[in-house]
XYZ file of C-alpha atoms in Angstrom:
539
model
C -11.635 -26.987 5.317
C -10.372 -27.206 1.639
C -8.912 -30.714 0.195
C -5.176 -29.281 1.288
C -4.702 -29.052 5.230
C -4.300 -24.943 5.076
C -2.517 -23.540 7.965
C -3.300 -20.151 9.833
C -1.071 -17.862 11.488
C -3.101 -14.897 13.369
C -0.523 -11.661 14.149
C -1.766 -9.441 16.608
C -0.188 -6.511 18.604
C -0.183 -5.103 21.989
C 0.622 -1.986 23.838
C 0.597 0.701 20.830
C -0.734 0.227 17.701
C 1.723 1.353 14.563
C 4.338 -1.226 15.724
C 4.543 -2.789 12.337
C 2.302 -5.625 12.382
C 2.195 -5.385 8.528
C 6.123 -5.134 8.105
C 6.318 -8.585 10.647
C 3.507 -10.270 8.427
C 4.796 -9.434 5.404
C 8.656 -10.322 6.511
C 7.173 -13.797 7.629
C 5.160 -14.527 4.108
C 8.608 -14.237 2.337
C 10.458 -15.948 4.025
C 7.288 -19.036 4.671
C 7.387 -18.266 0.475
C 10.946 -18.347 -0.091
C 10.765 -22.059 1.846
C 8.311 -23.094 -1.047
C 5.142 -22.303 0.788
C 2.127 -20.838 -1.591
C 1.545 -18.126 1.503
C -0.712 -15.107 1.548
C -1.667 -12.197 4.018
C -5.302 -10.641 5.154
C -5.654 -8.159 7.500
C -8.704 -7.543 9.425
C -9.265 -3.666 10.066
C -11.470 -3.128 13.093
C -13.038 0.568 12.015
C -16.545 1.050 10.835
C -15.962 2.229 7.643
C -16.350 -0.163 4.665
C -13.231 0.456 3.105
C -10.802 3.154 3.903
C -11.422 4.698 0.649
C -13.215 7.861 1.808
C -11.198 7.957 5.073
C -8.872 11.247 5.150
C -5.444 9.761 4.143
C -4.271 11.668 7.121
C -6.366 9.289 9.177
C -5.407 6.239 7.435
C -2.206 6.674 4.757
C -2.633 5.483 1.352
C -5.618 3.685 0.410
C -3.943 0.821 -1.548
C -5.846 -0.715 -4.603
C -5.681 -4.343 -5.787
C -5.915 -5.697 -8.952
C -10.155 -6.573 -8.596
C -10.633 -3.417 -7.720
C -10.833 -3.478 -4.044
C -9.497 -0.295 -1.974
C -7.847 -1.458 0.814
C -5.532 -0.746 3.762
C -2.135 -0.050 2.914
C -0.426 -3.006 4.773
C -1.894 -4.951 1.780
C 0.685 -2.690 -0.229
C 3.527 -4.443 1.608
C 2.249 -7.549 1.295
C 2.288 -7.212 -2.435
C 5.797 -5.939 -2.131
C 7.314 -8.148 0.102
C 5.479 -11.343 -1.739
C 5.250 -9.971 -5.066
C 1.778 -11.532 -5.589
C -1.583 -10.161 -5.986
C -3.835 -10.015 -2.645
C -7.497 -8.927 -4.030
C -10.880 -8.226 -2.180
C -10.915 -10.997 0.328
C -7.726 -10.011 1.683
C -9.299 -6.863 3.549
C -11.596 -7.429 5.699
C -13.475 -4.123 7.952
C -15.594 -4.364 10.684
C -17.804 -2.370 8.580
C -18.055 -5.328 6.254
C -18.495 -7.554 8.699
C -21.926 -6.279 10.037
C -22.875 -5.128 6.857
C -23.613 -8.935 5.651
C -24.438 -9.801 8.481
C -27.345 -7.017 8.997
C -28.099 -7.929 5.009
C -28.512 -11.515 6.020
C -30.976 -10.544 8.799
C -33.084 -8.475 6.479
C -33.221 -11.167 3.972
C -34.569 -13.490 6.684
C -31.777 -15.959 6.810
C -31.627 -16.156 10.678
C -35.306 -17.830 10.979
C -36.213 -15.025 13.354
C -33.120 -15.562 16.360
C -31.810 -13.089 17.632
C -28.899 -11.572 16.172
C -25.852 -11.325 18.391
C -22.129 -10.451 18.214
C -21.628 -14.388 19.257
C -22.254 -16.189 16.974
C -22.994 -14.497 13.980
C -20.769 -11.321 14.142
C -17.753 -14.267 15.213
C -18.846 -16.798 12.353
C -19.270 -14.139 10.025
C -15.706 -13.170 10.849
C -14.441 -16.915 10.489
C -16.125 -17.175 7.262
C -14.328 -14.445 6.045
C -10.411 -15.672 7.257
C -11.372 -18.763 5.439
C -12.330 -17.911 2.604
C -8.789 -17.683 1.181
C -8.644 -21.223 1.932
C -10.693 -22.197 -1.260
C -7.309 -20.797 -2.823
C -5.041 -23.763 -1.952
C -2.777 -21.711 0.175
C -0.759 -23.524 2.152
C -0.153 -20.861 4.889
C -2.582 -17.881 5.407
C -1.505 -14.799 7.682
C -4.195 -13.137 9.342
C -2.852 -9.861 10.703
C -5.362 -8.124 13.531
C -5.761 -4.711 13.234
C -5.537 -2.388 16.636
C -4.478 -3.252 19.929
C -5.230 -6.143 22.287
C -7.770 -4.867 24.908
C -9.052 -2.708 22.165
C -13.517 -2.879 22.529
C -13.158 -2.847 18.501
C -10.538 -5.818 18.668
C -12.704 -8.110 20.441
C -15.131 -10.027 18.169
C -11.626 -11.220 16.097
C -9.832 -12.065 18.664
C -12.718 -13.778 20.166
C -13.076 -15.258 16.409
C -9.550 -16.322 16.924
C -10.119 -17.773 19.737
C -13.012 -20.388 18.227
C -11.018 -20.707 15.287
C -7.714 -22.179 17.168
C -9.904 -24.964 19.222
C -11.779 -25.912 15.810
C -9.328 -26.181 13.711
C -7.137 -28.393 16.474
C -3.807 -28.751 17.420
C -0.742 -27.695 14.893
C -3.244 -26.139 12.584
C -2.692 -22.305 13.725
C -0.830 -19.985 15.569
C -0.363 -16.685 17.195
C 2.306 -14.733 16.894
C 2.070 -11.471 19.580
C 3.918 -8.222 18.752
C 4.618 -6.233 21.593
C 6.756 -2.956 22.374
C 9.902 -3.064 24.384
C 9.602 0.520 25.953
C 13.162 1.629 27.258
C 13.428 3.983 29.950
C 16.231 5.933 29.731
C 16.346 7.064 33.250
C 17.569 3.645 34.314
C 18.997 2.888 30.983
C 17.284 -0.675 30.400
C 14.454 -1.959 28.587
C 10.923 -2.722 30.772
C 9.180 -5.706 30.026
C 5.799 -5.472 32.194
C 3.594 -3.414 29.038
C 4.387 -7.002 27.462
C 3.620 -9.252 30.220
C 0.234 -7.170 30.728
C -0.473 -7.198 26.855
C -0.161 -11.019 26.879
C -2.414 -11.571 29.921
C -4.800 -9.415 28.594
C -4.582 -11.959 25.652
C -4.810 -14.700 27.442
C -7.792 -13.452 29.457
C -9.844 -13.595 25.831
C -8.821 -17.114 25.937
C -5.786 -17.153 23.495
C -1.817 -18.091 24.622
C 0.703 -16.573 22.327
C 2.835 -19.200 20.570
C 5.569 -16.706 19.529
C 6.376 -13.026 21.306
C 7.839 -10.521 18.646
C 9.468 -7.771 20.491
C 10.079 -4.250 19.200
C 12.776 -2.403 20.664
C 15.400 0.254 19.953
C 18.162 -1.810 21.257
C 19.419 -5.298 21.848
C 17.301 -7.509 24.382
C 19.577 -9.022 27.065
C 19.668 -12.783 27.983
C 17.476 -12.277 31.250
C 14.921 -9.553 30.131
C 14.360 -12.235 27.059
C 14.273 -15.569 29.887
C 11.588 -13.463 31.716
C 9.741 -12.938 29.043
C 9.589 -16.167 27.737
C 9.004 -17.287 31.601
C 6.164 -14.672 32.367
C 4.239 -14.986 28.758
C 4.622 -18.740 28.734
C 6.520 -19.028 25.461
C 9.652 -21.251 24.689
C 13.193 -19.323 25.253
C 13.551 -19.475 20.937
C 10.319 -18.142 20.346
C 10.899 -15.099 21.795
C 12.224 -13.029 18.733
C 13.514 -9.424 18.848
C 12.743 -7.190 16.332
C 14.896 -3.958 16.428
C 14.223 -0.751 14.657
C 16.340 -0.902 11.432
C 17.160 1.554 8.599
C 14.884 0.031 6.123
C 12.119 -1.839 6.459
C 13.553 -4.233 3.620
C 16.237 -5.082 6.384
C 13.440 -6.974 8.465
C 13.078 -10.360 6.590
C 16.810 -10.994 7.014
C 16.719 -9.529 10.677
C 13.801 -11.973 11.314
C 15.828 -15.106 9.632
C 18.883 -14.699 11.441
C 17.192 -15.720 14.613
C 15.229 -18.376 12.673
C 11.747 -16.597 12.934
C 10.791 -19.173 9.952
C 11.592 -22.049 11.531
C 9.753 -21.685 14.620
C 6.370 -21.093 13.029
C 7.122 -24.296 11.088
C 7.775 -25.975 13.989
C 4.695 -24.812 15.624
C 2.828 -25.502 12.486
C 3.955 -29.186 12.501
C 5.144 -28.056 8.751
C 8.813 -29.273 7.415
C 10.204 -27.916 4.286
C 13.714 -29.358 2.760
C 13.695 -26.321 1.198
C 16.368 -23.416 2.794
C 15.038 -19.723 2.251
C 16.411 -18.395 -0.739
C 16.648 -14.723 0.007
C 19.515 -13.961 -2.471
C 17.826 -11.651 -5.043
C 16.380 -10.064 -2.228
C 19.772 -9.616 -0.470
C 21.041 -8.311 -3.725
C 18.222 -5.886 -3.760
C 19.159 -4.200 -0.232
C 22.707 -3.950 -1.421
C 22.233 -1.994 -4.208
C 19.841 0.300 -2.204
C 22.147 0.460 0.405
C 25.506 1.289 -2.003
C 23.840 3.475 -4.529
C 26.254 5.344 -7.532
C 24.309 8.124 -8.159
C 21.939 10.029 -6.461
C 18.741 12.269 -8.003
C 16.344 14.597 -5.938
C 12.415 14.657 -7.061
C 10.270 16.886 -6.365
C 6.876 15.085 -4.942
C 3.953 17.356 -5.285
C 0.820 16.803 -3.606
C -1.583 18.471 -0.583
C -1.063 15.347 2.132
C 2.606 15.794 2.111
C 2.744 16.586 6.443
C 2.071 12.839 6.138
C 4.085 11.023 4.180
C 2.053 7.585 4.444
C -0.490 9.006 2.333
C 2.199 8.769 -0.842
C 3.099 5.252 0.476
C 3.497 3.068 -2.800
C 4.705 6.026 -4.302
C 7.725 6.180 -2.198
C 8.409 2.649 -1.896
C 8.014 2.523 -6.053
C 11.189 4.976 -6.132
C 12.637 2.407 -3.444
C 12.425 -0.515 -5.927
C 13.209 1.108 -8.891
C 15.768 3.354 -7.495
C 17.760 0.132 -6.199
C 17.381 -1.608 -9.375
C 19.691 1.544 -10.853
C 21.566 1.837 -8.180
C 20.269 5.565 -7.781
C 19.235 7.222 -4.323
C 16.260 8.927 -5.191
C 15.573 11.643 -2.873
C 12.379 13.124 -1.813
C 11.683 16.689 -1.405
C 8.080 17.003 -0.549
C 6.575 19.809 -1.398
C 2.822 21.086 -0.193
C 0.434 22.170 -3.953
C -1.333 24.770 -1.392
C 1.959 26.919 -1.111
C 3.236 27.707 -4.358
C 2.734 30.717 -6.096
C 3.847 32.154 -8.700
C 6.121 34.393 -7.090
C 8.075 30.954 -5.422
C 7.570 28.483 -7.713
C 11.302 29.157 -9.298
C 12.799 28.644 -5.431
C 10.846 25.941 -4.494
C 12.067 23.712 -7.161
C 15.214 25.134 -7.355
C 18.407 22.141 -7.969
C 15.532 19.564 -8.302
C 16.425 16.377 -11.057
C 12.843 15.346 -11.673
C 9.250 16.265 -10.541
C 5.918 13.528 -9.218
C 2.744 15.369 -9.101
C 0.616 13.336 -6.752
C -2.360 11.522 -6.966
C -5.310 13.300 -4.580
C -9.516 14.603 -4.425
C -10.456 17.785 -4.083
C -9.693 21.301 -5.038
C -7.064 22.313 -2.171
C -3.537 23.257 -3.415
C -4.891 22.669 -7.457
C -3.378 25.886 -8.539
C 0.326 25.110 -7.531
C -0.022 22.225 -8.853
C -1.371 23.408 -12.282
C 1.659 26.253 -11.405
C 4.402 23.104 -10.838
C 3.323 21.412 -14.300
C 3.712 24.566 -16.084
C 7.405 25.406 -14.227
C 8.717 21.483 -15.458
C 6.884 22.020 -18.805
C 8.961 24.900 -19.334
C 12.179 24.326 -18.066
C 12.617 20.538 -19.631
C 12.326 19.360 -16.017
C 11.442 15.542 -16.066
C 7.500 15.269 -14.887
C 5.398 12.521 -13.851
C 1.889 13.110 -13.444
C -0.282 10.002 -11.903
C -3.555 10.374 -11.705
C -4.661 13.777 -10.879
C -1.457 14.938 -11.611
C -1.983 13.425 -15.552
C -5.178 16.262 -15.294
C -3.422 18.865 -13.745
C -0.767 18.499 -16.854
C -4.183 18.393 -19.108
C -5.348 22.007 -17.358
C -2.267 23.545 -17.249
C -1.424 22.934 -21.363
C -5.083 23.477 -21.835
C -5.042 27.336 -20.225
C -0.972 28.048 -21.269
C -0.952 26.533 -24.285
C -4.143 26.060 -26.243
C -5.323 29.483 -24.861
C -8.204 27.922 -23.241
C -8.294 30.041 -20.164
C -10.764 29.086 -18.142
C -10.131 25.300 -19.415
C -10.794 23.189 -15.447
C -11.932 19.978 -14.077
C -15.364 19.649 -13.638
C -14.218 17.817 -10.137
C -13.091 21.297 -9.236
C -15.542 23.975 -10.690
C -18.624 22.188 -12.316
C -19.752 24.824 -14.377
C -16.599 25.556 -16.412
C -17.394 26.298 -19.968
C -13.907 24.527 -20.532
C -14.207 20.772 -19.120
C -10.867 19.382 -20.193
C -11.312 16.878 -17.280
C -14.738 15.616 -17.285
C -16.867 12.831 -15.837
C -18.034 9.841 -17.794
C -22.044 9.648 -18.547
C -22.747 6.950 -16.365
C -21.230 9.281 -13.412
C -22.444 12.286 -13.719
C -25.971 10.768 -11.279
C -23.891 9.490 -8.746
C -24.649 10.443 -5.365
C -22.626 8.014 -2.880
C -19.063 8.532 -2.615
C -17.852 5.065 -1.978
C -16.707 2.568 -4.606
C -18.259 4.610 -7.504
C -14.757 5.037 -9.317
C -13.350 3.488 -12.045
C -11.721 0.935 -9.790
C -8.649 -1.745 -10.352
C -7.181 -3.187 -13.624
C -7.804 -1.911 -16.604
C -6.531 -2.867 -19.924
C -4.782 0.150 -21.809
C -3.486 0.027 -25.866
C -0.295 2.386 -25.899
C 0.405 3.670 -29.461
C 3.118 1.974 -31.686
C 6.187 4.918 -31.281
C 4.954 6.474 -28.273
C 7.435 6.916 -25.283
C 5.419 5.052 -22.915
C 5.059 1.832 -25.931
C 8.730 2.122 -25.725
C 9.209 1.946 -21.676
C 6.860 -0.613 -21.223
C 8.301 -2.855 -24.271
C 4.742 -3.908 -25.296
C 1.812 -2.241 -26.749
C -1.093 -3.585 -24.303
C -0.112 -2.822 -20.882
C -2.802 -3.268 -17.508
C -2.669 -1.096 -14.250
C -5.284 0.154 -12.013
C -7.178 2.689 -11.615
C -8.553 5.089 -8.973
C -10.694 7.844 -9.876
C -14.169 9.250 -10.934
C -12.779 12.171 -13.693
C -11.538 11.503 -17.496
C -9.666 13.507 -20.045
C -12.651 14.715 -22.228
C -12.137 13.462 -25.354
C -13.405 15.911 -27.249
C -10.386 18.044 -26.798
C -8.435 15.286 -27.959
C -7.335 16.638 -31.543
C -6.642 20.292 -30.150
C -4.305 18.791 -27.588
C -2.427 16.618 -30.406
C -2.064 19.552 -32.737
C 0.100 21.439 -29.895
C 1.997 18.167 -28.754
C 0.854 16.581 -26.106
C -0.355 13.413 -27.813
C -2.955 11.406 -25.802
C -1.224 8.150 -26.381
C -2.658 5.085 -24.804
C -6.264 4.616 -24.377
C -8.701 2.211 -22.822
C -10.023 -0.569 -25.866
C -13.453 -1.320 -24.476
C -14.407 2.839 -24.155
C -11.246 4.464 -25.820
C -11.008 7.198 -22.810
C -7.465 8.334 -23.081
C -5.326 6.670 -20.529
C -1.610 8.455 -21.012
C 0.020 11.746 -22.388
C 3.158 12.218 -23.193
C 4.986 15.563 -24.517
C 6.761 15.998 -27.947
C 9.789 17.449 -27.413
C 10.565 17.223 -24.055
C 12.885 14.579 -22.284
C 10.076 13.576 -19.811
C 6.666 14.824 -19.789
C 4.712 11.828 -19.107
C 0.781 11.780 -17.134
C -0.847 8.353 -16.473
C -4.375 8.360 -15.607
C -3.764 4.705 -13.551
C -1.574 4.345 -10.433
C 1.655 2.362 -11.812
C 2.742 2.580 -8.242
C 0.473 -0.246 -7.019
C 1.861 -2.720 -9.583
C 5.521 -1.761 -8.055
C 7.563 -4.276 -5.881
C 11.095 -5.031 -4.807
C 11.254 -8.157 -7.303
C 9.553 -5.949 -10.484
C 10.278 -2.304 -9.953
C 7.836 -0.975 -12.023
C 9.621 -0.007 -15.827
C 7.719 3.766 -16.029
C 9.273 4.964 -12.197
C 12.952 3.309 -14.012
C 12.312 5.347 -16.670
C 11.510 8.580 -15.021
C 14.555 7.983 -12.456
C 17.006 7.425 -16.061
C 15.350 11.046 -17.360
C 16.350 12.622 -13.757
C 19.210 11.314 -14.054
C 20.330 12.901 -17.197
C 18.701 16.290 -16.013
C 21.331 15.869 -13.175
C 24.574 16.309 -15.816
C 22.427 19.560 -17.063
C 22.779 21.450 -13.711
C-alpha cells in the first residue's frame, strides 16, 4: 500500500451490460471530488484485444485518447468530463493486457519454471494493475468492471476483487452492484428477481454487495426497495435508485439527493466536513437545459448509424453549447450517400458543418463533396482530423487544379500526395499503436484565427492518426488561402488550416474534443458554435 491509506471502490453490473456503469462511476468521482477527495476512475475491459483502438467503433463507440497517448475505452471520456482531470494509460486496463505481461513474464523466465495459471498470476497480475494508481496518492480509486456478473470473461476480476477486499481488510473497499429494474408492463410493476439472481451470482464468487444501484424507468416503491435490501443483504439506505433521466449530466445530482456520497463514505470509514459543492455544475445543467438560441450542425462522418462512435464529439457541443446558452443540434449525416446531385438538399437550412474524424476510404468522396459545398457557400466548417485532410483534398483538386491530388491512406500510388505518411511510417506493418498518439505541442501563428480562439500562441491536444499534410505543398496551398497555420515545433508538420476569407473554415489535425469537459468547454467548439450562430441571422 502507498504511505496514504488509499481506498477502493469496485462498480460492477448485472443483468445487461450498457446500464451505465461509467455514467454511475463517473457521477460518484464528482461528487467523492466535490467533498475534497483527490478521486480517480479505471475501468477494467474484459475483451482480448489490447486496446480498443482497432476494434470497429460500431463494436465499441469512440476509442477515447488520453493525454500519454493511451487509446482507451470511452467511459474514460466521461470520467475526464465528469472529473475534469486527466486519466492516462493505467486507467485502462484489457484482458488482453493482462495476459500479455503475464505470458511476457513467463518467456522471460520470471516464474522459476511453475506453472502458469489464471490463479494466481492472471489474479495478481490483475491486482497489480488496480493498484498501481495508488503510487498516485489518490485518496479514493474507482474500479469500474467491465461486462456482466456471471460473464466467463468477468471472472478472473471479480475473483481479483474478491482477494483484494479480504487483503486489504475491513473499511478499505467496497462494491457497489448496478443492476436493472426490468418493468413488466403487463402487470404494470417493476420485478426485482434479475437483481436478486445477479447478486447471488455475486455472492457465489465470494463477494457481498455493499451498495445496490438500481436502474429503472420509474420510481421504486417502498416494498420492492425493503425486498431488495432484505433479499441482497444490503442496508434499507444503500439501496439507491437510479432512474433514466434526460441527460446524463442530471445523474450526479439524482445520485446526491438520496445521499449516494455519503453512504460510500460511511462504508469507507471516510468523513469529510466538507458538503459537495455542485454549484457550477448545477449552473452548467441550467443553461443546457434553458438555452436562448438554438443552431443545427451538420456532423459528417461514415459511423453515423451509431452515434457512440462520435462520442466526445457530441458531448464537446454539450459543454460548449451550454456555456453559450445555444442548443446545438445534430443532424447526422452518412459521407457514403452524398453525391453531387444531393449534396445542396442534404445540407439544406444547416448553421454550421463537423466533418468527422474516421480510417479508411468508405464515404471519402462526400466528404471531399461536403467540404467543397461549406467552402463555397460561407457555411461554417470544422474539420478534425480526417476531416482537416479531406478540406486539404478537396482545395487541392477544386482549387489548386491538382486533380488527382489524394491521401496516400486512400490510393497509395497518387501522383498527388497532399496527405502523406511520415518517413518513419511508411515500413509499418502492425496496425496497433503505430500512430502519432496523445499530446502534442503545436505553435499557432501570431494573427491566425485559431492564435486568436485559443488566446495563446502554444497550444497542446492530442493526436490520433498515421497520415500528415505533406509539406511540400505547403507554399501552393498559402498562395490560394488556406494558410497552414500552426505546426508541430519538434518536426514542423502542419497541425491547423484555416481559410482567408471565410467566416469559419477551420481543419485541426488533433482531436480538440478529448480535451473538452463540462468545467472547460473546449474554446475552438465555442468558437465554431459563435460562427453558426451568426450563419443563423444569414438564412
Amino acid at each position: 500500500m502507498s504511505k496514504k491509506n488509499t481506498k477502493y471502490i469496485f462498480v460492477t453490473g448485472g443483468v445487461t451490460s450498457s446500464l451505465g456503469k461509467g455514467i454511475v462511476s463517473a457521477s460518484l468521482g464528482l461528487l467523492l471530488k466535490s467533498r475534497g477527495f483527490k478521486v480517480t476512475i479505471q475501468k477494467l475491459d474484459p475483451y482480448i484485444n489490447i486496446d480498443p483502438g482497432t476494434l470497429n467503433p460500431y463494436e465499441h463507440g469512440e476509442c477515447y485518447v488520453t493525454e500519454d497517448g493511451a487509446e482507451t475505452d470511452l467511459d474514460l471520456g466521461h470520467y475526464e468530463r465528469f472529473l475534469d482531470s486527466q486519466t492516462s494509460q493505467n486507467n485502462n486496463v484489457t484482458t488482453g493486457k493482462i495476459y500479455q505481461t503475464v505470458i511476457e513474464k513467463e518467456r522471460k523466465g520470471d516464474f522459476l519454471g511453475k506453472t502458469v495459471q489464471v490463479i494466481p498470476h492472471i489474479t495478481n497480475e490483475i491486482k497489480r494493475r488496480i493498484k498501481i494508481l495508488a503510487k498516485k496518492d489518490y485518496d479514493i480509486i474507482i474500479t469500474e468492471i467491465g461486462g456482466t456478473v456471471g460473464d466467463i470473461e468477468s471472472l478472473p476480476y471479480i475473483e481479483s476483487v474478491r482477494q483484494l477486499k479480504w487483503e486489504l481488510g475491513e473499511n478499505n473497499s467496497m462494491v457497489i452492484h448496478l443492476t436493472l429494474l426490468p418493468y413488466l408492463a403487463s402487470s404494470g410493476e417493476l420485478k426485482t428477481k434479475p437483481s436478486q439472481h445477479s447478486v447471488r451470482q455475486l455472492m457465489e464468487s465470494g463477494i457481498q454487495a455493499d451498495v445496490l444501484v438500481c436502474r429503472t424507468e420509474h420510481k421504486i416503491p417502498k416494498e420492492q426497495r425493503a425486498k431488495l435490501a432484505q433479499f441482497c443483504n444490503v442496508g434499507l439506505e444503500n439501496v439507491i435508485e437510479c432512474k433514466d433521466l434526460d441527460t446524463i449530466y442530471e445523474v450526479p445530482l439524482y445520485l446526491q439527493k438520496q445521499d449516494f456520497d455519503d453512504v460510500v463514505l460511511k462504508e469507507l470509514g471516510l468523513k469529510s466536513d466538507k458538503e459537495a459543492d455542485l454549484k457550477d455544475w448545477k449552473n452548467f445543467l441550467k443553461k443546457y437545459q434553458n438555452p436562448k438560441k438554438k443552431v443545427e450542425i451538420a456532423l459528417v462522418g461514415k459511423y453515423v448509424s451509431l452515434q457512440d462512435s462520435y462520442k466526445s464529439i457530441a458531448e464537446a457541443f454539450i459543454h460548449a453549447g451550454a456555456d453559450l446558452e445555444t442548443e446545438v443540434k445534430i443532424r447526422w449525416v452518412y459521407s457514403g450517400e452524398i453525391t453531387k446531385e444531393n449534396v445542396e438538399e442534404t445540407f439544406k437550412g444547416i448553421d454550421g458543418m463537423l466533418i468527422a474524424p474516421g480510417f479508411g476510404d468508405r464515404g471519402i468522396e462526400g466528404k471531399i463533396l461536403s467540404a467543397k459545398f461549406a467552402r463555397e457557400n460561407n457555411i461554417p466548417l470544422l474539420g478534425i482530423c480526417l476531416g482537416m485532410q479531406i478540406m486539404t483534398i478537396e482545395f487541392a483538386r477544386n482549387v489548386l487544379s491538382l486533380s488527382k491530388a489524394n491521401s496516400m491512406e486512400f490510393d497509395t500510388s497518387t501522383p498527388e500526395p497532399v496527405i502523406s505518411l511520415m518517413e518513419e511510417q511508411k515500413n509499418v506493418v502492425e496496425k496497433g499503436g503505430t500512430m502519432r498518439l496523445g499530446a502534442w505541442k503545436c505553435s499557432l501563428k501570431t494573427g491566425s484565427k485559431l492564435a486568436e480562439i485559443y488566446g495563446s500562441k502554444n497550444i497542446s491536444e492530442r493526436h490520433r492518426h498515421r497520415y500528415e499534410f505533406n509539406s511540400e505543398f505547403k507554399e501552393d496551398f498559402e498562395k490560394n488561402g488556406l494558410i497552414p497555420s500552426g505546426f508541430n515545433p519538434e518536426t514542423g508538420l502542419v497541425e491547423t488550416l484555416e481559410l482567408k476569407n471565410h467566416p469559419f473554415y477551420i481543419g485541426v489535425q488533433y482531436h480538440p474534443e478529448y480535451k473538452s469537459t463540462v468545467a472547460t468547454p473546449h474554446p475552438l467548439f465555442k468558437a465554431f458554435i459563435k460562427a453558426a450562430t451568426k450563419n443563423n441571422f444569414s438564412h
